[in-house]
Amino acid sequence: LPAHIPQHRVAHLIPFMPTEALRGSNSDFSSIMKGILNPFSYFYKSLLNPPHALNLNNFNKRKYVEIPNGSAHGFGNARSVAQIYNEFATGGKNLHIRPETLALLEAAPVHPKHGKRDMVLNVDIPFLLGFAKPSEYQNFGINYRSYGSFGAGGSGGFADPEKQVAFGYVMNKMGTYIANDPRELALRNATYDCILDIELKKQRKKEEAARAPPDGAQGLQAVGRRGLPARRERTSAEGDVPARARRVAARHARGGGGDRRRGAGQHHR
């Protein structure tokens, strides 16, 4: 936490109580307790190091949170978390992230040879290049291309390149879930419900446009019926005879003349 940020802008962290997990249906609590109570476990060595992390109230004290520790002392709001992931979800143009880097992050994770459980968290969360990837245990995003991170207490954020969506959630009241905190999960599900609704509306509009006649077709038909004179169909007798020749033939039939300029009627004897 930078020293120039005043304390009143920092939310007060409220640690969870073990009894909160016992009252709910939290299946993660046993994994957490196994790691906390065993100082030789990967959980203890990773997540409870440095030692001041053993007491969650220490994260409210400036002398600890001002220590440069990116994995534990990151501060921000939900908008800033989503904004960071949005850069990755939309191609990384602002940060000049190379396509090869994005392709590596979006690749499918490789699970351990012996089981799918992460040795630190003791749950089924695969990781790739430091980011969590979707799994049956924590199914975020639309497919395996998504990646993100879910912090202690229930916070989380991820990028979904398939839908070009970024998601961020933070809280000050800590929960007891390693992932899928009910508060975060409800917002995540609502987000994708909205995405699905938008896509269905777009699809319906495309289908309606495909069924509609071409632009102007109805208008031209109306003009033809109301404003344009009906075209007389020529008979087979007329064929393709030029209009002037038909007029001359009609005058001869009436006995009124031929071509007056040549005097055709004056040579009869």
XYZ file of C-alpha atoms in Angstrom:
269
model
C 0.000 0.000 0.000
C 1.623 3.318 -1.041
C 2.325 5.648 1.865
C 0.583 8.626 0.214
C -2.846 6.945 0.325
C -4.709 8.125 3.450
C -6.041 5.529 5.839
C -9.649 6.666 5.498
C -9.620 5.448 1.890
C -8.691 1.915 2.941
C -11.544 -0.421 3.895
C -11.218 -2.083 7.286
C -10.724 -5.831 6.927
C -13.012 -7.960 9.100
C -11.469 -11.424 9.658
C -13.629 -14.521 9.626
C -14.354 -16.546 12.731
C -13.942 -20.346 12.653
C -17.449 -20.754 14.045
C -18.844 -19.148 10.864
C -17.666 -22.097 8.784
C -19.128 -24.597 11.225
C -22.578 -23.051 10.874
C -22.635 -23.343 7.079
C -22.079 -26.023 4.462
C -18.503 -24.983 3.709
C -16.554 -27.984 2.447
C -13.354 -25.889 2.193
C -13.005 -25.368 5.920
C -11.422 -28.758 6.581
C -8.773 -28.081 3.916
C -8.030 -24.693 5.469
C -7.701 -26.066 8.992
C -5.432 -28.901 7.883
C -3.069 -26.354 6.372
C -3.196 -23.918 9.297
C -2.579 -26.534 11.976
C 0.337 -28.166 10.179
C 3.399 -25.844 10.091
C 5.100 -28.256 7.682
C 2.290 -28.163 5.107
C 2.609 -26.316 1.806
C -0.421 -24.245 2.803
C 1.267 -23.011 5.990
C 4.593 -22.302 4.287
C 3.002 -20.481 1.361
C -0.048 -18.616 2.622
C 1.009 -17.983 6.203
C 4.392 -16.590 5.303
C 5.399 -13.911 6.331
C 4.521 -14.665 9.961
C 2.331 -11.582 10.422
C -0.208 -13.234 8.114
C -1.092 -15.632 10.939
C -3.074 -12.793 12.508
C -5.490 -11.409 9.925
C -5.949 -8.226 11.920
C -2.396 -7.280 10.975
C -3.659 -6.501 7.468
C -5.302 -3.432 8.977
C -1.966 -2.048 10.210
C 0.047 0.261 7.978
C 3.448 -1.013 9.096
C 2.613 -4.409 7.624
C 0.600 -3.565 4.517
C 3.178 -1.020 3.330
C 5.716 -3.854 2.937
C 6.142 -4.547 -0.822
C 4.548 -7.989 -1.128
C 2.521 -8.385 -4.287
C 0.969 -11.704 -3.318
C -0.527 -10.413 -0.048
C -0.451 -6.626 0.087
C -2.289 -5.658 -3.067
C -4.952 -2.975 -2.607
C -7.650 -1.903 -5.032
C -11.374 -1.865 -5.661
C -13.484 -4.168 -7.804
C -13.373 -1.769 -10.738
C -9.564 -1.699 -10.785
C -9.374 -5.511 -10.591
C -11.792 -5.843 -13.506
C -9.934 -3.157 -15.464
C -6.661 -5.061 -15.220
C -8.230 -8.301 -16.402
C -10.156 -6.457 -19.113
C -6.852 -5.583 -20.772
C -6.069 -9.293 -21.058
C -9.598 -10.263 -22.079
C -9.674 -7.783 -24.981
C -6.282 -8.351 -26.580
C -3.819 -6.365 -24.441
C -3.405 -3.429 -26.831
C -2.977 -0.746 -24.150
C -0.233 -2.677 -22.357
C 1.260 -3.961 -25.630
C 0.871 -7.590 -24.578
C 2.102 -9.856 -27.338
C -0.323 -12.380 -28.880
C 2.101 -15.190 -28.021
C 1.854 -14.264 -24.330
C -1.940 -14.225 -24.422
C -1.974 -17.579 -26.199
C 0.124 -19.111 -23.408
C -2.214 -17.729 -20.739
C -5.285 -19.010 -22.584
C -3.927 -22.534 -23.058
C -5.520 -25.484 -21.309
C -3.903 -26.339 -17.961
C -1.835 -29.476 -17.472
C -2.994 -31.401 -14.415
C -0.533 -33.228 -12.141
C 0.087 -36.868 -12.956
C -1.246 -38.060 -9.600
C -4.692 -36.553 -9.075
C -6.054 -33.080 -9.706
C -5.735 -31.611 -6.211
C -3.471 -28.636 -5.747
C -0.832 -29.516 -3.137
C -1.059 -26.094 -1.476
C -4.797 -25.495 -1.320
C -5.738 -29.194 -1.259
C -8.642 -28.635 -3.682
C -9.155 -29.156 -7.421
C -7.898 -25.835 -8.837
C -5.453 -26.159 -11.762
C -2.923 -23.383 -12.300
C -1.090 -22.168 -15.361
C 1.650 -19.517 -15.282
C 0.503 -18.408 -11.842
C -3.189 -18.032 -12.713
C -6.074 -20.268 -11.682
C -7.889 -22.029 -14.514
C -11.506 -23.260 -14.608
C -12.280 -26.684 -13.192
C -15.239 -28.699 -11.922
C -14.546 -27.316 -8.469
C -14.377 -23.696 -9.588
C -16.064 -23.243 -12.942
C -15.543 -19.593 -13.865
C -15.555 -18.102 -17.339
C -17.074 -19.738 -20.408
C -14.308 -22.269 -21.131
C -10.687 -23.230 -20.380
C -9.332 -20.050 -22.009
C -10.343 -18.042 -18.922
C -7.830 -17.388 -16.151
C -7.692 -15.398 -12.935
C -7.028 -15.438 -9.210
C -9.226 -15.766 -6.130
C -7.929 -14.311 -2.896
C -8.401 -15.034 0.783
C -11.778 -14.153 2.205
C -13.815 -14.395 -1.007
C -12.371 -11.836 -3.418
C -11.651 -12.751 -7.003
C -11.097 -11.607 -10.552
C -10.612 -13.205 -13.954
C -10.453 -12.607 -17.689
C -12.708 -14.406 -20.165
C -11.172 -13.930 -23.647
C -13.893 -16.034 -25.293
C -16.614 -13.539 -24.321
C -14.219 -10.593 -23.909
C -15.441 -10.114 -20.352
C -13.526 -9.188 -17.201
C -14.853 -9.717 -13.680
C -13.771 -8.372 -10.294
C -15.159 -8.788 -6.783
C -13.744 -7.564 -3.460
C -15.085 -7.490 0.089
C -13.982 -6.310 3.528
C -15.831 -9.037 5.510
C -13.770 -12.179 4.973
C -15.453 -15.490 4.263
C -14.185 -19.003 4.890
C -14.204 -20.303 1.309
C -11.075 -20.991 -0.720
C -13.138 -20.312 -3.831
C -16.795 -19.955 -4.835
C -17.683 -17.656 -1.975
C -21.523 -17.426 -2.152
C -21.388 -13.639 -2.502
C -18.902 -13.699 -5.364
C -20.540 -16.710 -7.005
C -23.967 -15.037 -7.049
C -22.562 -11.980 -8.845
C -20.556 -14.137 -11.246
C -23.649 -16.154 -12.200
C -25.717 -12.976 -12.603
C -23.030 -11.557 -14.908
C -23.195 -14.528 -17.250
C -27.001 -14.571 -17.119
C -26.885 -11.014 -18.474
C -24.377 -12.007 -21.170
C -26.602 -14.895 -22.250
C -29.653 -12.622 -22.353
C -27.830 -10.081 -24.550
C -26.671 -12.801 -26.952
C -30.175 -14.275 -27.235
C -31.620 -10.855 -28.072
C -28.977 -10.328 -30.770
C -29.703 -13.750 -32.223
C -33.449 -13.043 -32.367
C -32.818 -9.769 -34.190
C -30.656 -11.558 -36.761
C -33.344 -14.167 -37.344
C -36.029 -11.495 -37.756
C -33.844 -9.586 -40.206
C -33.242 -12.761 -42.223
C -36.985 -13.412 -42.531
C -37.825 -9.828 -43.555
C -37.943 -8.896 -47.323
C -35.046 -6.868 -48.757
C -35.032 -3.136 -48.068
C -37.332 -1.236 -50.468
C -39.004 -4.329 -51.928
C -42.381 -3.602 -50.361
C -42.181 0.077 -51.334
C -41.492 -0.703 -55.003
C -44.413 -3.101 -55.142
C -46.705 -0.456 -53.724
C -45.602 2.144 -56.293
C -46.138 -0.345 -59.076
C -49.692 -0.934 -57.981
C -50.620 2.701 -57.329
C -48.386 5.146 -59.169
C -46.980 3.436 -62.296
C -49.133 2.701 -65.385
C -49.714 -0.937 -66.078
C -47.560 -2.235 -68.934
C -49.571 -3.617 -71.852
C -48.430 -7.066 -72.807
C -47.733 -7.390 -76.529
C -49.506 -10.149 -78.442
C -47.651 -12.730 -80.437
C -48.952 -11.119 -83.663
C -47.163 -7.897 -82.840
C -43.964 -9.643 -81.960
C -41.072 -7.278 -81.861
C -42.300 -4.964 -84.672
C -41.141 -1.385 -84.061
C -43.798 0.984 -82.749
C -43.711 3.289 -85.874
C -44.317 0.352 -88.215
C -47.340 -0.696 -86.152
C -48.806 2.796 -86.388
C -48.398 2.855 -90.213
C -50.071 -0.526 -90.511
C -52.962 0.686 -88.393
C -53.556 3.701 -90.673
C -53.625 1.509 -93.782
C -56.142 -0.720 -92.145
C -58.420 2.265 -91.589
C -57.949 3.280 -95.267
C -56.529 6.602 -94.310
C -53.157 6.517 -95.715
C -49.716 5.491 -95.863
C -46.642 7.458 -95.534
C -47.699 10.951 -96.607
C -44.155 12.165 -97.022
C -43.573 9.696 -99.866
C -47.081 10.079 -101.414
C -47.696 6.369 -101.342
C -51.499 6.808 -101.896
C -51.177 9.019 -105.047
C -49.866 6.377 -107.445
C -53.021 4.254 -107.613
C -54.565 4.121 -111.034
